[in-house]
Amino acid sequence: MRALEYVRAADADQAVELVAGDPTAAFLAGGTTQLDLMKDGVLHPALLVDITRLPLHAVECDGDVLRVGALVTMEELAAHPTVRERVPFVREALLSGASVQLRNMATIGGNLLQRTRCRYFRDPDVPQCNKRAPGSGCAAVQGTARMHAILGASERCIAVHASDLAVALVALDAVAHIQGPDGQRQVPLTEFYLTASDSPEVENVLQHGELITAVDIPLLPNGARSGYLKVRDRGSYEFALTSAAVSLVISGNAIQEARIGLGGVGSIPWRAWEAERELTGAPVSVENFHRAAASAVHGAWTVPGTAFKVELAQRTLIRELRALSGAAV
């Protein structure tokens, strides 16, 4: 049995000070990932700083930006009327994840920081995991890797990022508000996550003691069409094999703006920049969708278990583009 100290923080300053001052400390919010990893023996914090009573539960609309407190739950955000009306693919992504019970506990900040579901990462009896034990190797490369990453992956690590929500938010250029021992800063989510290619154990730009306090979600313009398509082995309570969060602004038969995030394929929630450039200004056509989909998976790094995802990810994106645009086969 391991000794564990628990403290409930009175405010954000105290929470940051407590965690920053102890290299073994961690924040505790919904706990839907963290407690699992502690039970599995992957994480061993000696101090848990409970932040659940901090005033980070608000959802406020300021012009075309929705500011979401980090402790808002997934179910609360999915039910918010502005999310329903102005960023419906965010709602679809939220409701495609986990179960109702988990979504009522899981916070937005925690969802963005959830760890990979890689079975090798979550099993301390497996010694080769560069994410858990840097320099030890990657058992997944030679093992069972059907659920793993093909983008931002390498022989060092092929763990996939698990969040559905983050896929939609990177497509929207959402921004994380961060408070730490050196003050406050804001980081776009497109710059927040770090691929597993070089240092798999470093997953994002947060320093120890830094706390996500809120996320700014830019709202889609009126008339934009959006959707989140998640391909998985069963209809609920399952992680994505592939997914696509897509927003299009179409005028006449031309695509004025395209925003695309891909899930289930990246070591980070993957922004498909090249595919967006292919589509912007192009006519709505299945041929252009195929061209964009090929660009979206350019540079994929596969092992035998993940090779099928190159084709599946393209089909997922093309299907969602066709659904949103009404393009004929």
Tab-separated table of N, CA and C in Angstrom, residues 189-262:
chain	number	residue	atom	x	y	z
A	189	LEU	N	-4.927	25.122	-28.866
A	189	LEU	CA	-4.830	23.668	-28.756
A	189	LEU	C	-4.030	23.062	-29.901
A	190	THR	N	-3.973	23.749	-31.031
A	190	THR	CA	-3.154	23.250	-32.138
A	190	THR	C	-1.664	23.288	-31.801
A	191	GLU	N	-1.298	24.047	-30.758
A	191	GLU	CA	0.102	24.107	-30.317
A	191	GLU	C	0.289	23.476	-28.942
A	192	PHE	N	-0.796	23.023	-28.353
A	192	PHE	CA	-0.764	22.517	-26.979
A	192	PHE	C	-0.202	21.096	-26.905
A	193	TYR	N	-0.583	20.256	-27.872
A	193	TYR	CA	-0.187	18.850	-27.837
A	193	TYR	C	1.131	18.638	-28.584
A	194	LEU	N	1.907	17.675	-28.122
A	194	LEU	CA	3.190	17.336	-28.732
A	194	LEU	C	3.127	15.912	-29.244
A	195	THR	N	3.586	15.706	-30.469
A	195	THR	CA	3.529	14.364	-31.050
A	195	THR	C	4.490	13.428	-30.318
A	196	ALA	N	4.249	12.143	-30.522
A	196	ALA	CA	5.045	11.133	-29.832
A	196	ALA	C	6.352	10.827	-30.553
A	197	SER	N	6.669	11.549	-31.597
A	197	SER	CA	7.812	11.181	-32.431
A	197	SER	C	9.149	11.284	-31.713
A	198	ASP	N	9.333	12.309	-30.905
A	198	ASP	CA	10.640	12.529	-30.296
A	198	ASP	C	10.694	12.095	-28.822
A	199	SER	N	9.834	12.687	-28.024
A	199	SER	CA	9.831	12.388	-26.585
A	199	SER	C	8.421	11.966	-26.193
A	200	PRO	N	8.090	10.690	-26.333
A	200	PRO	CA	6.716	10.247	-26.093
A	200	PRO	C	6.202	10.549	-24.694
A	201	GLU	N	7.115	10.649	-23.730
A	201	GLU	CA	6.673	10.881	-22.351
A	201	GLU	C	6.179	12.314	-22.133
A	202	VAL	N	6.515	13.217	-23.055
A	202	VAL	CA	6.069	14.615	-22.952
A	202	VAL	C	4.900	14.796	-23.920
A	203	GLU	N	3.706	14.934	-23.402
A	203	GLU	CA	2.511	14.898	-24.241
A	203	GLU	C	1.957	16.274	-24.573
A	204	ASN	N	2.322	17.271	-23.791
A	204	ASN	CA	1.791	18.617	-24.040
A	204	ASN	C	2.744	19.642	-23.439
A	205	VAL	N	2.381	20.910	-23.591
A	205	VAL	CA	3.295	21.983	-23.178
A	205	VAL	C	3.142	22.380	-21.714
A	206	LEU	N	2.247	21.719	-20.995
A	206	LEU	CA	2.071	22.054	-19.582
A	206	LEU	C	3.326	21.718	-18.787
A	207	GLN	N	3.712	22.641	-17.914
A	207	GLN	CA	4.771	22.380	-16.953
A	207	GLN	C	4.145	21.877	-15.658
A	208	HIS	N	4.923	21.182	-14.866
A	208	HIS	CA	4.380	20.668	-13.606
A	208	HIS	C	3.856	21.836	-12.747
A	209	GLY	N	2.641	21.699	-12.288
A	209	GLY	CA	2.024	22.754	-11.479
A	209	GLY	C	1.121	23.666	-12.266
A	210	GLU	N	1.152	23.575	-13.592
A	210	GLU	CA	0.261	24.400	-14.404
A	210	GLU	C	-1.109	23.734	-14.510
A	211	LEU	N	-2.134	24.573	-14.458
A	211	LEU	CA	-3.519	24.115	-14.404
A	211	LEU	C	-4.320	24.751	-15.536
A	212	ILE	N	-5.037	23.934	-16.309
A	212	ILE	CA	-5.978	24.491	-17.282
A	212	ILE	C	-7.170	25.038	-16.511
A	213	THR	N	-7.482	26.302	-16.711
A	213	THR	CA	-8.604	26.915	-15.993
A	213	THR	C	-9.841	27.103	-16.879
A	214	ALA	N	-9.644	27.229	-18.186
A	214	ALA	CA	-10.777	27.441	-19.092
A	214	ALA	C	-10.335	27.161	-20.524
A	215	VAL	N	-11.314	27.026	-21.392
A	215	VAL	CA	-11.045	26.853	-22.817
A	215	VAL	C	-11.939	27.807	-23.589
A	216	ASP	N	-11.354	28.578	-24.479
A	216	ASP	CA	-12.123	29.448	-25.376
A	216	ASP	C	-12.429	28.686	-26.659
A	217	ILE	N	-13.735	28.583	-26.970
A	217	ILE	CA	-14.162	27.873	-28.171
A	217	ILE	C	-14.754	28.888	-29.151
A	218	PRO	N	-14.060	29.184	-30.259
A	218	PRO	CA	-14.645	30.073	-31.273
A	218	PRO	C	-15.891	29.426	-31.881
A	219	LEU	N	-16.936	30.218	-32.052
A	219	LEU	CA	-18.177	29.686	-32.616
A	219	LEU	C	-18.126	29.740	-34.141
A	220	LEU	N	-18.822	28.812	-34.749
A	220	LEU	CA	-18.866	28.777	-36.210
A	220	LEU	C	-19.734	29.909	-36.744
A	221	PRO	N	-19.423	30.399	-37.930
A	221	PRO	CA	-20.276	31.443	-38.514
A	221	PRO	C	-21.657	30.887	-38.865
A	222	ASN	N	-22.624	31.781	-38.875
A	222	ASN	CA	-23.964	31.348	-39.271
A	222	ASN	C	-23.911	30.750	-40.675
A	223	GLY	N	-24.602	29.660	-40.848
A	223	GLY	CA	-24.616	29.004	-42.150
A	223	GLY	C	-23.584	27.913	-42.313
A	224	ALA	N	-22.629	27.835	-41.384
A	224	ALA	CA	-21.629	26.762	-41.466
A	224	ALA	C	-22.311	25.424	-41.196
A	225	ARG	N	-21.798	24.404	-41.853
A	225	ARG	CA	-22.298	23.053	-41.644
A	225	ARG	C	-21.203	22.268	-40.925
A	226	SER	N	-21.579	21.492	-39.924
A	226	SER	CA	-20.551	20.742	-39.215
A	226	SER	C	-21.076	19.387	-38.785
A	227	GLY	N	-20.162	18.449	-38.598
A	227	GLY	CA	-20.536	17.128	-38.131
A	227	GLY	C	-19.330	16.370	-37.608
A	228	TYR	N	-19.592	15.414	-36.736
A	228	TYR	CA	-18.535	14.561	-36.183
A	228	TYR	C	-18.906	13.114	-36.459
A	229	LEU	N	-18.079	12.438	-37.224
A	229	LEU	CA	-18.306	11.032	-37.563
A	229	LEU	C	-17.250	10.187	-36.871
A	230	LYS	N	-17.718	9.236	-36.086
A	230	LYS	CA	-16.815	8.365	-35.321
A	230	LYS	C	-17.044	6.920	-35.750
A	231	VAL	N	-15.994	6.295	-36.250
A	231	VAL	CA	-16.060	4.881	-36.645
A	231	VAL	C	-15.453	4.048	-35.516
A	232	ARG	N	-16.218	3.082	-35.031
A	232	ARG	CA	-15.762	2.299	-33.871
A	232	ARG	C	-16.350	0.907	-33.937
A	233	ASP	N	-15.857	0.055	-33.057
A	233	ASP	CA	-16.253	-1.346	-33.120
A	233	ASP	C	-17.643	-1.606	-32.565
A	234	ARG	N	-18.174	-0.731	-31.754
A	234	ARG	CA	-19.535	-0.870	-31.242
A	234	ARG	C	-20.150	0.506	-31.099
A	235	GLY	N	-21.469	0.550	-30.915
A	235	GLY	CA	-22.185	1.803	-31.041
A	235	GLY	C	-22.001	2.779	-29.899
A	236	SER	N	-21.535	2.346	-28.733
A	236	SER	CA	-21.359	3.272	-27.622
A	236	SER	C	-20.258	2.765	-26.705
A	237	TYR	N	-19.773	3.670	-25.874
A	237	TYR	CA	-18.757	3.342	-24.875
A	237	TYR	C	-17.562	2.655	-25.546
A	238	GLU	N	-17.079	3.300	-26.587
A	238	GLU	CA	-15.962	2.742	-27.346
A	238	GLU	C	-15.128	3.878	-27.918
A	239	PHE	N	-13.826	3.658	-27.987
A	239	PHE	CA	-12.941	4.664	-28.564
A	239	PHE	C	-12.926	4.536	-30.088
A	240	ALA	N	-12.473	5.600	-30.731
A	240	ALA	CA	-12.542	5.662	-32.189
A	240	ALA	C	-11.449	4.825	-32.839
A	241	LEU	N	-11.838	4.081	-33.881
A	241	LEU	CA	-10.831	3.584	-34.817
A	241	LEU	C	-10.353	4.751	-35.666
A	242	THR	N	-11.315	5.473	-36.198
A	242	THR	CA	-11.043	6.737	-36.885
A	242	THR	C	-12.219	7.667	-36.615
A	243	SER	N	-11.973	8.945	-36.693
A	243	SER	CA	-13.070	9.908	-36.591
A	243	SER	C	-12.703	11.164	-37.375
A	244	ALA	N	-13.742	11.931	-37.705
A	244	ALA	CA	-13.519	13.182	-38.436
A	244	ALA	C	-14.483	14.243	-37.926
A	245	ALA	N	-13.934	15.357	-37.493
A	245	ALA	CA	-14.715	16.535	-37.132
A	245	ALA	C	-14.555	17.540	-38.263
A	246	VAL	N	-15.662	17.867	-38.897
A	246	VAL	CA	-15.587	18.669	-40.121
A	246	VAL	C	-16.565	19.831	-40.054
A	247	SER	N	-16.096	20.987	-40.476
A	247	SER	CA	-16.958	22.155	-40.661
A	247	SER	C	-16.700	22.734	-42.045
A	248	LEU	N	-17.772	23.035	-42.753
A	248	LEU	CA	-17.671	23.627	-44.082
A	248	LEU	C	-18.536	24.876	-44.172
A	249	VAL	N	-18.008	25.868	-44.846
A	249	VAL	CA	-18.816	27.014	-45.274
A	249	VAL	C	-18.863	26.944	-46.795
A	250	ILE	N	-20.055	26.788	-47.349
A	250	ILE	CA	-20.225	26.594	-48.792
A	250	ILE	C	-21.076	27.723	-49.356
A	251	SER	N	-20.605	28.306	-50.430
A	251	SER	CA	-21.359	29.342	-51.141
A	251	SER	C	-21.536	28.896	-52.590
A	252	GLY	N	-22.783	28.769	-53.012
A	252	GLY	CA	-23.020	28.206	-54.335
A	252	GLY	C	-22.520	26.773	-54.344
A	253	ASN	N	-21.559	26.513	-55.254
A	253	ASN	CA	-20.961	25.176	-55.284
A	253	ASN	C	-19.500	25.211	-54.856
A	254	ALA	N	-19.083	26.296	-54.203
A	254	ALA	CA	-17.676	26.436	-53.822
A	254	ALA	C	-17.522	26.387	-52.305
A	255	ILE	N	-16.450	25.762	-51.884
A	255	ILE	CA	-16.148	25.684	-50.454
A	255	ILE	C	-15.346	26.915	-50.067
A	256	GLN	N	-15.923	27.743	-49.220
A	256	GLN	CA	-15.230	28.953	-48.791
A	256	GLN	C	-14.291	28.677	-47.625
A	257	GLU	N	-14.695	27.786	-46.754
A	257	GLU	CA	-13.861	27.480	-45.582
A	257	GLU	C	-14.047	26.022	-45.207
A	258	ALA	N	-12.950	25.373	-44.860
A	258	ALA	CA	-12.998	23.987	-44.392
A	258	ALA	C	-12.142	23.860	-43.135
A	259	ARG	N	-12.726	23.216	-42.149
A	259	ARG	CA	-11.993	22.921	-40.906
A	259	ARG	C	-12.105	21.427	-40.648
A	260	ILE	N	-10.967	20.772	-40.420
A	260	ILE	CA	-10.982	19.316	-40.291
A	260	ILE	C	-10.056	18.873	-39.164
A	261	GLY	N	-10.632	18.096	-38.252
A	261	GLY	CA	-9.835	17.408	-37.235
A	261	GLY	C	-10.035	15.910	-37.392
A	262	LEU	N	-8.972	15.149	-37.186
A	262	LEU	CA	-9.054	13.696	-37.284
A	262	LEU	C	-8.729	13.071	-35.939
